[in-house]
Amino acid sequence: MRNIDPSFLSKLNKHNQTIYGNANPKMSVQVSRAKSTVMDSTYWTVEKIREKEGLGDSSVVARRFKPHGPPNRLYNIYVDNGIVKTSIREYPDYQKEKWQNKFELGGGKAVAIAFNGNWERYRDYWQLVTNNDPFLFWVDNSGKLFTQLWDDAATKIELATSVNKVKAIRGWRNVNFLDKDHGVIAAYIKTNGKVYYRNYCSQLNGTLAWENEREVTEFTGIAINLNLFITNDYRTGIMIEDSLGKVYWVITSRNWAGMAIAPEKFTVGTKAEVDLIPVNYIRPRHDELFTIGASATIGGLMFGRTDNSIAYAENLPMSRLDEDNIVYEDWGFKVRLKVKYKSIITPTFTLTDKNTSSPLSIKTVTEIVEGYEYELLVDDTLLEFGFNIVDGDIMIGVTNFKNEANLNYDIINYDFTPINLVSPGGGIPELELIWNE
Amino acid sequence: MSKGEGKKIAIKFTEKLVGDVAGNSLAFIVTGNEPKYIGGPTIPKNYTVASVEYHPEFVDSKTLLLTMTTNKDFKNVEGLLKVNYDKSKGTLAGSAGFVESFETMFLPIDLEPKLDPSVSEKFIVTPTATIDFNKVVYNDRYVNEKFVMSANCTINFEYVGVINP
């Protein structure tokens, strides 16, 4: 909607609108609907929030209680001459109250704001239906990053120290899997120029918690600016500008399972046949009522490919002590492998001597890259020399692992040839004597 | 534990074994034949291995000791006892590689058989039941009612070898 020009409005408000009253009552109205807010910038409402000397960082977020229609309030956190302040604006602003100043949070240099909430699908589009109050993030003058839920000082906690800048966003949360939640993300640049983040997200036990600080190790430069974004294919990303003026993206994998495909509706009809057996009533007292019911249940319907394969597998060296307590590299205990498609649970692995079909017992399985890459350690209490005694290939078996639609992958059997093995020598034990005791 | 109970088998190998051998009980299958009862027909029997360990009396790591599961011993076996080892189920290995599957037979000695006497026994149990009748008041009675009562009896059979070894 656009405001009517004041001179035109005064002419419209005149009792008589004539040419002689300098009002030529003609109106040419063209009405069109924007294709989308992204493609047609004229659809946007541009509004000045405030204008004064000494304004610093500022961040705005919209509150929305329904997955359709406009938001119902805007929230703003900003730095005004070194003081962190807050304000709100009703939306729509029927009372013309404009931006109303609220409380202050003391001295600071950087701010951000973001709502937590739930994603709801409305006409094939996901919308964030927000909670009542937003998370505020601000960096005080000593470099400490704080957060609290709007004006509730009891929720104030310190997230990090030595911080220069902060940005925040609500990432995608998968509606089907509790542990697939990007959470409310506060990403920040520290004084060392590195980028870190903390996120407030669902835990496996159903609770929400701030997770530990993580560094964005994929970015190796000196960060100057950053911002956050989410994409329509269910990723969350960080955009970083380094000290050389180059801009980088760091982006998550798709948090898509169950989100990207609209739910389908199945109508299932039932056919019931009822045999009525005649009942002879002798001196009945009251009527009897027969009620017959039928029910059917259909589980969640999702699909993901169930074939998978091993991208690579190799044996790696491991430091061990020989009989003289001298450290040496032994290639007969550690196997690293990578599966092509992600598994949402740690698979069950087996190792087998291909030549003799003997099992090579595994002591530990370590996840190197979540869902993809694993490291297997052979049990040295059962196999003193590990798989140094193997002459030929080792077969890796992978079972009990699931795709992101929670379907079981097909079983994988994969052979690889271990390298740098050193046979301990000696002979293979054979039966010599047997007796009862 | 005496030799006559048929609970232990010792196996000696030509080379030293390496690593823990405790998880190999399922890799061994011990079978033989024994009379069904005194004077009865011979039937095949499986004797389950409960544990595998290095023989405590030999320090050369070449000898294993297999212990049978209780009540699955081979004291009644007649003739040869057969021992199978399946390498696909076991982890027995020497420094040069895994022990190959093998099957061997031997004649166990000094066993003390304790066969089923197969004398049929007859138990007569006379229960004593106490019945308390509660008075029932019938209002608007239509048909006669019939009460059927039953009693449960539990009998514990004790292993005769324990009472009269």
XYZ file of C-alpha atoms in Angstrom:
602
model
C 0.000 0.000 0.000
C 1.202 3.514 -0.750
C 0.390 6.811 0.933
C -1.613 9.331 -1.081
C 0.226 12.463 -2.047
C -0.787 15.318 0.405
C -1.756 17.795 -2.342
C -3.880 15.154 -3.995
C -5.427 14.227 -0.673
C -6.453 17.868 0.017
C -8.189 18.008 -3.331
C -10.030 14.788 -2.605
C -11.186 16.146 0.745
C -12.803 19.253 -0.781
C -16.594 19.357 -0.709
C -16.826 20.342 -4.378
C -14.211 19.099 -6.692
C -14.321 21.266 -9.789
C -11.906 22.524 -12.332
C -12.521 26.007 -11.000
C -11.538 24.934 -7.515
C -8.252 23.812 -9.010
C -9.298 20.204 -8.598
C -9.627 18.098 -11.630
C -11.318 14.991 -10.280
C -9.850 12.382 -12.555
C -8.156 9.320 -11.351
C -6.326 6.712 -13.272
C -5.803 3.657 -11.124
C -3.708 0.716 -12.138
C -3.813 -2.273 -9.891
C -1.385 -5.114 -10.119
C -0.243 -7.759 -7.731
C 3.409 -8.452 -7.255
C 4.562 -11.862 -8.355
C 6.461 -12.245 -5.134
C 8.139 -10.031 -2.587
C 11.515 -11.125 -3.827
C 10.930 -10.518 -7.539
C 9.098 -7.209 -7.209
C 10.728 -4.683 -4.901
C 7.784 -2.251 -5.288
C 5.828 -4.645 -3.085
C 8.049 -3.782 -0.142
C 7.315 -1.088 2.371
C 10.347 1.102 3.049
C 10.307 3.035 6.275
C 12.831 5.120 8.151
C 13.222 3.853 11.721
C 15.113 6.745 13.243
C 17.591 9.465 12.299
C 20.126 10.991 14.664
C 23.825 11.352 15.294
C 25.748 8.489 16.864
C 23.619 5.564 15.727
C 25.472 2.264 15.499
C 24.574 -1.372 14.871
C 20.850 -2.138 14.486
C 18.789 -5.277 13.987
C 15.049 -5.802 13.342
C 12.911 -8.927 13.555
C 9.190 -9.561 12.957
C 6.854 -11.438 15.268
C 4.293 -13.709 13.636
C 1.693 -15.801 15.436
C 0.051 -17.259 12.334
C 1.710 -18.945 9.350
C -0.136 -16.622 6.962
C -0.751 -12.913 6.645
C 1.516 -10.102 7.844
C 3.521 -10.136 11.084
C 1.895 -8.521 14.087
C 4.828 -6.604 15.622
C 8.386 -5.535 14.773
C 11.210 -5.582 17.312
C 14.395 -3.547 17.104
C 17.655 -3.581 19.055
C 20.183 -0.859 18.258
C 23.196 1.027 19.483
C 22.607 4.715 20.188
C 25.781 6.644 21.076
C 27.295 3.579 22.706
C 24.145 2.521 24.583
C 22.205 -0.619 23.600
C 18.514 0.240 23.329
C 15.337 -1.520 22.221
C 12.092 -0.484 20.544
C 8.964 -1.994 19.026
C 6.510 -1.048 16.300
C 3.034 -2.498 16.035
C 2.257 -3.932 12.641
C -0.015 -2.719 11.182
C 0.421 0.487 13.176
C -3.248 1.464 13.416
C -2.656 3.954 16.244
C 0.257 5.648 14.391
C 2.457 5.127 17.414
C 5.476 4.444 15.216
C 8.603 3.097 16.904
C 8.198 3.094 20.676
C 11.339 3.090 22.755
C 11.557 0.367 25.373
C 14.277 -0.610 27.835
C 18.074 -0.172 27.673
C 20.762 -2.807 28.194
C 23.789 -0.634 29.038
C 26.892 0.127 27.017
C 27.632 -1.949 23.947
C 28.961 -2.008 20.409
C 27.153 -4.734 18.446
C 23.627 -6.152 18.524
C 21.411 -8.792 16.922
C 17.895 -10.131 17.422
C 16.115 -13.352 16.446
C 12.944 -15.233 17.302
C 12.682 -18.867 18.198
C 9.527 -20.622 17.050
C 8.094 -23.472 15.038
C 8.052 -23.945 11.302
C 4.550 -24.496 9.934
C 3.601 -25.268 6.375
C 0.968 -23.001 4.827
C 0.031 -23.531 1.179
C 3.286 -25.357 0.428
C 5.465 -22.680 2.067
C 7.091 -22.950 5.450
C 6.671 -19.987 7.785
C 8.206 -19.438 11.180
C 5.444 -19.037 13.735
C 7.348 -17.229 16.440
C 7.314 -17.399 20.194
C 6.070 -14.426 22.153
C 9.452 -12.800 22.828
C 12.661 -12.604 20.769
C 16.209 -13.422 21.824
C 18.362 -10.274 22.177
C 22.095 -10.479 21.563
C 24.517 -7.702 22.393
C 28.242 -7.238 22.846
C 29.161 -4.996 25.754
C 32.137 -2.668 25.780
C 34.387 -5.339 27.327
C 33.678 -7.715 24.410
C 31.310 -10.042 26.259
C 28.412 -11.406 24.215
C 25.155 -11.668 26.157
C 21.702 -12.945 25.331
C 18.343 -12.736 27.031
C 14.716 -13.220 26.152
C 13.489 -9.660 25.453
C 13.015 -7.890 28.815
C 13.334 -10.944 31.081
C 16.620 -10.235 32.885
C 16.407 -13.624 34.629
C 17.194 -15.299 31.295
C 20.366 -13.274 30.694
C 23.460 -15.428 30.095
C 26.948 -14.818 28.770
C 27.592 -16.648 25.499
C 31.181 -15.684 24.682
C 34.042 -13.317 25.375
C 36.406 -11.238 23.209
C 33.657 -10.609 20.650
C 33.543 -7.768 18.111
C 30.414 -8.386 16.028
C 27.336 -10.572 16.284
C 24.483 -11.620 13.981
C 21.572 -13.964 14.675
C 18.965 -15.951 12.791
C 16.497 -18.770 13.335
C 17.764 -21.708 11.228
C 15.764 -24.588 9.878
C 14.363 -27.148 12.249
C 13.292 -30.416 10.752
C 9.696 -31.087 11.773
C 10.203 -34.858 11.743
C 13.535 -35.406 13.482
C 14.171 -33.933 16.883
C 17.937 -33.855 16.484
C 17.908 -32.103 13.095
C 17.585 -28.581 14.432
C 19.896 -25.760 13.354
C 18.439 -23.735 16.217
C 18.586 -20.037 16.964
C 22.112 -19.247 15.813
C 24.264 -16.452 17.176
C 27.357 -16.143 14.957
C 30.100 -13.761 15.965
C 33.573 -12.509 15.102
C 36.118 -12.561 17.882
C 39.002 -10.178 18.326
C 41.312 -12.761 16.727
C 39.349 -12.409 13.467
C 37.896 -15.912 13.614
C 34.207 -16.733 13.295
C 32.385 -18.752 15.948
C 28.780 -19.586 16.674
C 26.517 -20.956 19.358
C 23.044 -22.311 18.752
C 19.992 -22.812 20.912
C 18.412 -25.984 19.628
C 16.533 -29.193 20.395
C 18.380 -31.932 22.191
C 17.645 -35.636 21.813
C 15.762 -35.662 25.104
C 13.364 -33.012 23.784
C 14.765 -30.080 25.753
C 16.189 -26.852 24.321
C 19.696 -25.778 25.274
C 22.556 -23.509 24.231
C 25.208 -25.752 22.769
C 28.926 -25.164 23.236
C 30.842 -22.628 21.198
C 31.999 -23.924 17.817
C 34.510 -22.345 15.481
C 33.774 -22.071 11.762
C 37.035 -23.767 10.836
C 36.173 -23.786 7.122
C 36.941 -20.048 7.099
C 40.642 -19.395 7.593
C 41.023 -15.654 6.936
C 40.586 -12.577 9.137
C 36.851 -11.825 9.335
C 35.671 -8.219 9.216
C 31.927 -8.588 8.682
C 29.423 -11.418 8.732
C 25.755 -12.124 8.199
C 23.457 -15.145 8.332
C 20.888 -16.489 5.900
C 18.665 -19.471 5.269
C 17.852 -20.879 1.846
C 14.704 -22.306 0.340
C 16.318 -25.728 0.178
C 16.590 -25.956 3.966
C 20.185 -24.856 4.503
C 21.538 -22.280 6.893
C 24.582 -20.253 5.951
C 27.080 -17.699 7.154
C 28.386 -14.990 4.821
C 31.788 -13.662 5.835
C 33.802 -10.712 4.514
C 37.518 -11.010 5.155
C 40.163 -8.311 5.609
C 40.999 -8.447 1.870
C 37.452 -7.541 0.881
C 36.598 -11.053 -0.275
C 33.238 -12.548 0.679
C 32.849 -16.232 1.550
C 29.888 -18.520 2.122
C 29.812 -21.317 4.644
C 26.650 -23.340 4.237
C 25.134 -26.390 5.937
C 23.823 -29.528 4.276
C 20.103 -29.716 3.576
C 17.911 -30.245 6.613
C 15.295 -31.571 4.276
C 13.849 -34.953 5.251
C 10.088 -34.650 5.480
C 10.252 -30.907 4.782
C 10.786 -30.789 1.040
C 7.882 -32.993 0.079
C 4.387 -31.871 0.934
C 2.411 -34.406 2.927
C -0.050 -36.435 0.925
C -3.515 -37.328 1.982
C -4.727 -40.872 1.624
C -8.351 -41.770 1.837
C -8.820 -45.393 2.700
C -12.217 -46.968 2.423
C -13.151 -50.015 4.407
C -15.657 -52.656 3.577
C -17.338 -54.316 6.485
C -19.625 -57.286 6.368
C -21.788 -57.980 9.323
C -23.585 -61.230 9.934
C -26.558 -60.775 12.141
C -27.460 -63.765 14.226
C -31.058 -63.860 15.350
C -31.464 -63.481 19.055
C -34.467 -64.826 20.818
C -35.536 -62.599 23.651
C -37.431 -64.279 26.446
C -38.930 -61.859 28.847
C -36.590 -59.000 27.798
C -36.176 -56.038 30.028
C -34.595 -53.480 27.711
C -33.262 -53.058 24.197
C -29.715 -53.885 23.388
C -27.439 -51.706 21.292
C -24.743 -53.126 19.041
C -21.941 -50.819 17.912
C -19.405 -51.978 15.343
C -16.331 -49.905 14.573
C -13.315 -50.262 12.334
C -10.079 -48.295 12.329
C -7.004 -48.062 10.120
C -3.662 -46.413 10.733
C -1.085 -45.320 8.199
C 2.401 -44.426 9.421
C 4.582 -41.534 8.278
C 5.359 -41.773 4.600
C 8.785 -40.609 3.545
C 11.218 -41.804 0.940
C 14.965 -41.763 0.564
C 17.235 -43.968 -1.525
C 18.277 -47.139 0.254
C 21.322 -48.023 -1.815
C 24.657 -46.825 -0.498
C 28.296 -47.683 -1.035
C 31.738 -47.162 0.431
C 33.531 -44.266 -1.227
C 36.913 -45.372 0.085
C 38.485 -47.564 2.768
C 42.089 -47.797 3.862
C 44.211 -48.945 6.748
C 46.118 -46.252 8.646
C 49.172 -46.321 10.895
C 48.829 -46.309 14.648
C 51.550 -45.670 17.221
C 52.278 -48.726 19.390
C 55.052 -49.972 21.649
C 57.177 -52.952 20.680
C 58.606 -55.493 23.144
C 61.448 -53.070 23.934
C 58.947 -50.262 24.676
C 59.969 -48.359 21.561
C 57.249 -46.539 19.638
C 56.624 -47.731 16.093
C 53.908 -47.240 13.472
C 51.712 -50.315 13.063
C 49.347 -50.460 10.055
C 47.515 -53.533 11.303
C 44.907 -52.071 13.654
C 43.155 -49.006 12.220
C 40.736 -48.814 9.253
C 39.136 -45.597 8.018
C 36.202 -45.609 5.587
C 33.644 -43.241 4.118
C 30.122 -44.081 2.969
C 28.718 -42.249 -0.046
C 25.385 -41.180 1.478
C 24.727 -39.933 4.975
C 23.509 -42.214 7.738
C 21.521 -40.751 10.615
C 22.766 -43.472 12.989
C 26.177 -45.067 13.468
C 26.228 -48.277 11.411
C 27.287 -51.713 12.625
C 30.630 -52.692 11.076
C 32.314 -56.062 10.675
C 35.791 -56.894 9.369
C 36.543 -60.332 7.954
C 39.728 -61.946 6.664
C 38.605 -62.602 3.101
C 41.023 -65.482 2.696
C 40.090 -67.493 5.794
C 36.592 -66.054 6.525
C 37.771 -65.408 10.088
C 36.227 -62.391 11.845
C 38.490 -59.517 12.898
C 36.917 -58.269 16.116
C 36.348 -54.506 16.293
C 36.944 -52.750 19.608
C 35.804 -49.200 18.839
C 34.024 -47.260 16.089
C 34.722 -43.514 15.987
C 32.674 -41.101 13.895
C 35.114 -38.792 12.064
C 32.642 -36.883 9.856
C 29.072 -37.106 11.115
C 27.089 -39.642 9.125
C 29.830 -40.275 6.561
C 33.301 -41.148 7.783
C 34.245 -43.676 10.453
C 37.386 -45.116 11.985
C 37.452 -48.741 13.159
C 39.960 -50.080 15.678
C 40.631 -53.814 15.830
C 40.497 -55.409 19.278
C 44.118 -56.007 20.291
C 43.099 -58.134 23.293
C 41.693 -60.737 20.899
C 44.152 -60.174 18.050
C 47.576 -59.406 19.454
C 48.969 -58.603 15.999
C 45.788 -57.014 14.632
C 45.236 -57.798 10.975
C 48.972 -58.113 10.302
C 48.204 -61.847 10.171
C 45.887 -61.356 7.176
C 47.237 -62.513 3.841
C 45.111 -60.794 1.196
C 41.953 -58.673 1.283
C 39.774 -57.608 4.187
C 35.999 -57.489 3.749
C 34.092 -54.658 5.425
C 30.445 -55.333 6.248
C 28.117 -52.381 6.948
C 24.641 -52.999 8.394
C 21.996 -51.316 10.544
C 22.247 -47.799 9.142
C 19.510 -45.476 7.994
C 18.981 -42.715 5.468
C 17.482 -39.351 6.357
C 13.971 -40.680 5.779
C 14.693 -43.225 8.544
C 14.721 -46.134 6.092
C 17.349 -48.869 6.369
C 20.128 -48.814 3.801
C 20.942 -52.029 1.971
C 23.782 -54.095 3.443
C 27.241 -53.255 2.065
C 30.080 -55.753 1.642
C 33.263 -54.101 0.432
C 36.754 -55.572 -0.064
C 39.976 -53.621 0.260
C 43.643 -54.554 0.325
C 45.475 -53.360 3.431
C 48.956 -51.932 2.919
C 52.227 -51.911 4.872
C 51.344 -54.982 6.949
C 54.204 -56.782 8.665
C 53.627 -60.465 9.272
C 54.787 -61.439 12.762
C 56.173 -64.719 11.361
C 55.938 -68.200 12.897
C 53.555 -70.926 11.874
C 49.803 -71.291 11.936
C 48.738 -73.343 14.957
C 47.445 -76.832 14.133
C 45.865 -79.461 16.339
C 48.496 -81.686 17.954
C 46.791 -83.537 20.792
C 43.380 -83.742 22.475
C 42.243 -85.461 25.699
C 39.622 -85.274 28.420
C 40.307 -84.134 31.974
C 35.998 -81.645 39.558
C 36.940 -85.179 38.702
C 37.840 -86.579 35.319
C 34.859 -88.953 35.573
C 32.324 -86.111 35.301
C 33.187 -85.561 31.629
C 33.277 -81.777 31.822
C 36.735 -80.839 30.505
C 38.575 -81.252 27.207
C 42.175 -80.157 26.651
C 43.468 -79.310 23.158
C 47.125 -78.796 22.372
C 48.287 -76.935 19.248
C 51.603 -77.057 17.431
C 52.185 -73.300 17.751
C 51.479 -70.637 20.332
C 48.081 -68.999 20.263
C 47.823 -65.210 20.623
C 45.153 -62.954 22.053
C 42.156 -63.600 24.260
C 40.444 -66.926 23.502
C 37.452 -66.522 25.818
C 34.958 -65.682 23.077
C 35.401 -68.955 21.192
C 32.898 -71.226 22.954
C 30.390 -71.018 20.067
C 33.085 -71.979 17.565
C 33.412 -75.462 19.136
C 30.829 -78.220 18.685
C 31.277 -81.406 20.726
C 29.150 -84.443 19.822
C 28.970 -88.158 20.707
C 26.589 -91.065 21.270
C 25.205 -92.322 24.566
C 22.480 -94.786 25.693
C 19.079 -93.248 26.181
C 18.776 -95.181 29.471
C 20.339 -98.289 30.995
C 20.085 -101.002 28.383
C 18.350 -98.632 25.974
C 19.193 -97.611 22.383
C 22.158 -95.316 21.607
C 21.255 -91.789 20.579
C 23.385 -88.850 19.317
C 24.052 -86.070 21.823
C 25.428 -82.523 21.632
C 27.612 -81.342 24.480
C 27.624 -77.575 24.810
C 30.896 -75.755 25.473
C 30.473 -73.149 28.216
C 33.947 -71.615 28.191
C 37.304 -71.667 26.426
C 40.467 -70.620 28.226
C 44.212 -71.160 28.186
C 44.991 -74.303 30.152
C 46.120 -73.099 33.587
C 48.631 -75.935 33.957
C 50.481 -75.176 30.717
C 52.324 -71.880 30.355
C 53.283 -72.301 26.710
C 50.019 -70.711 25.355
C 49.640 -73.764 23.126
C 46.980 -75.600 25.128
C 43.305 -74.728 25.540
C 40.840 -76.000 28.127
C 37.187 -76.389 27.103
C 34.577 -76.664 29.871
C 31.129 -78.097 29.172
C 27.889 -76.515 30.331
C 26.350 -78.016 33.498
C 24.121 -81.019 32.658
C 25.596 -81.039 29.129
C 28.677 -83.089 30.066
C 29.834 -86.208 28.247
C 30.210 -88.656 31.173
C 27.724 -91.061 29.547
C 29.284 -91.016 26.078
C 29.941 -94.360 24.458
C 32.902 -94.628 22.131
C 34.505 -91.666 20.407
C 33.890 -87.997 21.170
C 33.932 -85.681 18.144
C 35.225 -82.074 18.420
C 34.639 -79.541 15.621
C 36.152 -76.042 15.389
C 34.629 -73.527 12.941
C 37.031 -70.690 12.053
C 34.195 -68.470 10.765
C 32.811 -68.335 14.301
C 36.059 -68.251 16.254
C 39.045 -65.996 16.650
C 41.775 -68.519 17.521
C 44.968 -67.300 15.919
C 48.686 -67.716 16.036
C 51.239 -65.111 15.098
C 51.131 -66.197 11.464
C 47.376 -66.346 11.015
C 44.074 -67.785 12.084
C 43.629 -71.401 13.132
C 41.956 -73.362 10.338
C 38.699 -75.216 10.930
C 39.242 -78.774 12.095
C 37.362 -81.894 13.124
C 38.886 -84.549 15.364
C 37.769 -87.559 17.392
C 39.230 -89.108 20.503
C 38.288 -91.718 23.085
C 37.684 -90.122 26.484
C 38.938 -92.205 29.389
C 38.108 -92.723 33.091
C 34.502 -91.567 32.727
C 31.951 -92.504 35.404
C 28.635 -92.916 33.576
C 25.451 -92.146 35.448
C 22.661 -93.299 33.185
C 18.942 -92.836 33.479
C 17.591 -95.930 35.312
C 14.425 -95.715 33.207
C 12.271 -97.257 35.970
C 8.837 -95.779 35.669
C 7.592 -94.189 38.832
C 4.037 -93.547 39.794
C 2.970 -90.645 41.928
C -0.418 -90.536 43.575
C -1.273 -87.166 44.937
C -4.339 -86.706 47.057
C -5.314 -83.114 47.473
C -7.171 -81.868 50.443
C -9.516 -79.069 49.571
C -11.208 -76.697 51.917
C -14.284 -75.011 50.598
C -16.005 -72.059 52.165
C -19.517 -71.482 51.002
C -20.779 -67.960 50.927
C -24.436 -67.362 51.123
C -25.963 -66.074 47.884
C -29.230 -64.187 47.897
C -31.205 -64.482 44.677
C -33.438 -61.620 43.568
C -35.526 -61.899 40.398
C -34.021 -65.279 39.636
C -34.585 -66.603 36.072
C -32.536 -69.774 35.700
C -30.670 -72.144 37.882
C -26.982 -71.505 38.345
C -24.303 -74.109 38.351
C -21.011 -73.762 40.205
C -17.962 -75.621 38.922
C -14.854 -75.656 41.057
C -11.401 -76.912 40.195
C -8.188 -77.219 42.139
C -4.619 -76.769 40.940
C -1.798 -78.948 42.141
C 1.941 -78.326 41.830
C 4.478 -81.129 42.103
C 8.234 -80.576 42.284
C 10.423 -83.351 40.916
C 13.899 -83.454 42.364
C 16.853 -84.836 40.478
C 17.314 -88.359 41.751
C 21.077 -88.068 41.548
C 20.975 -85.382 44.215
C 18.912 -87.451 46.651
C 20.657 -90.758 46.017
C 23.964 -90.082 44.294
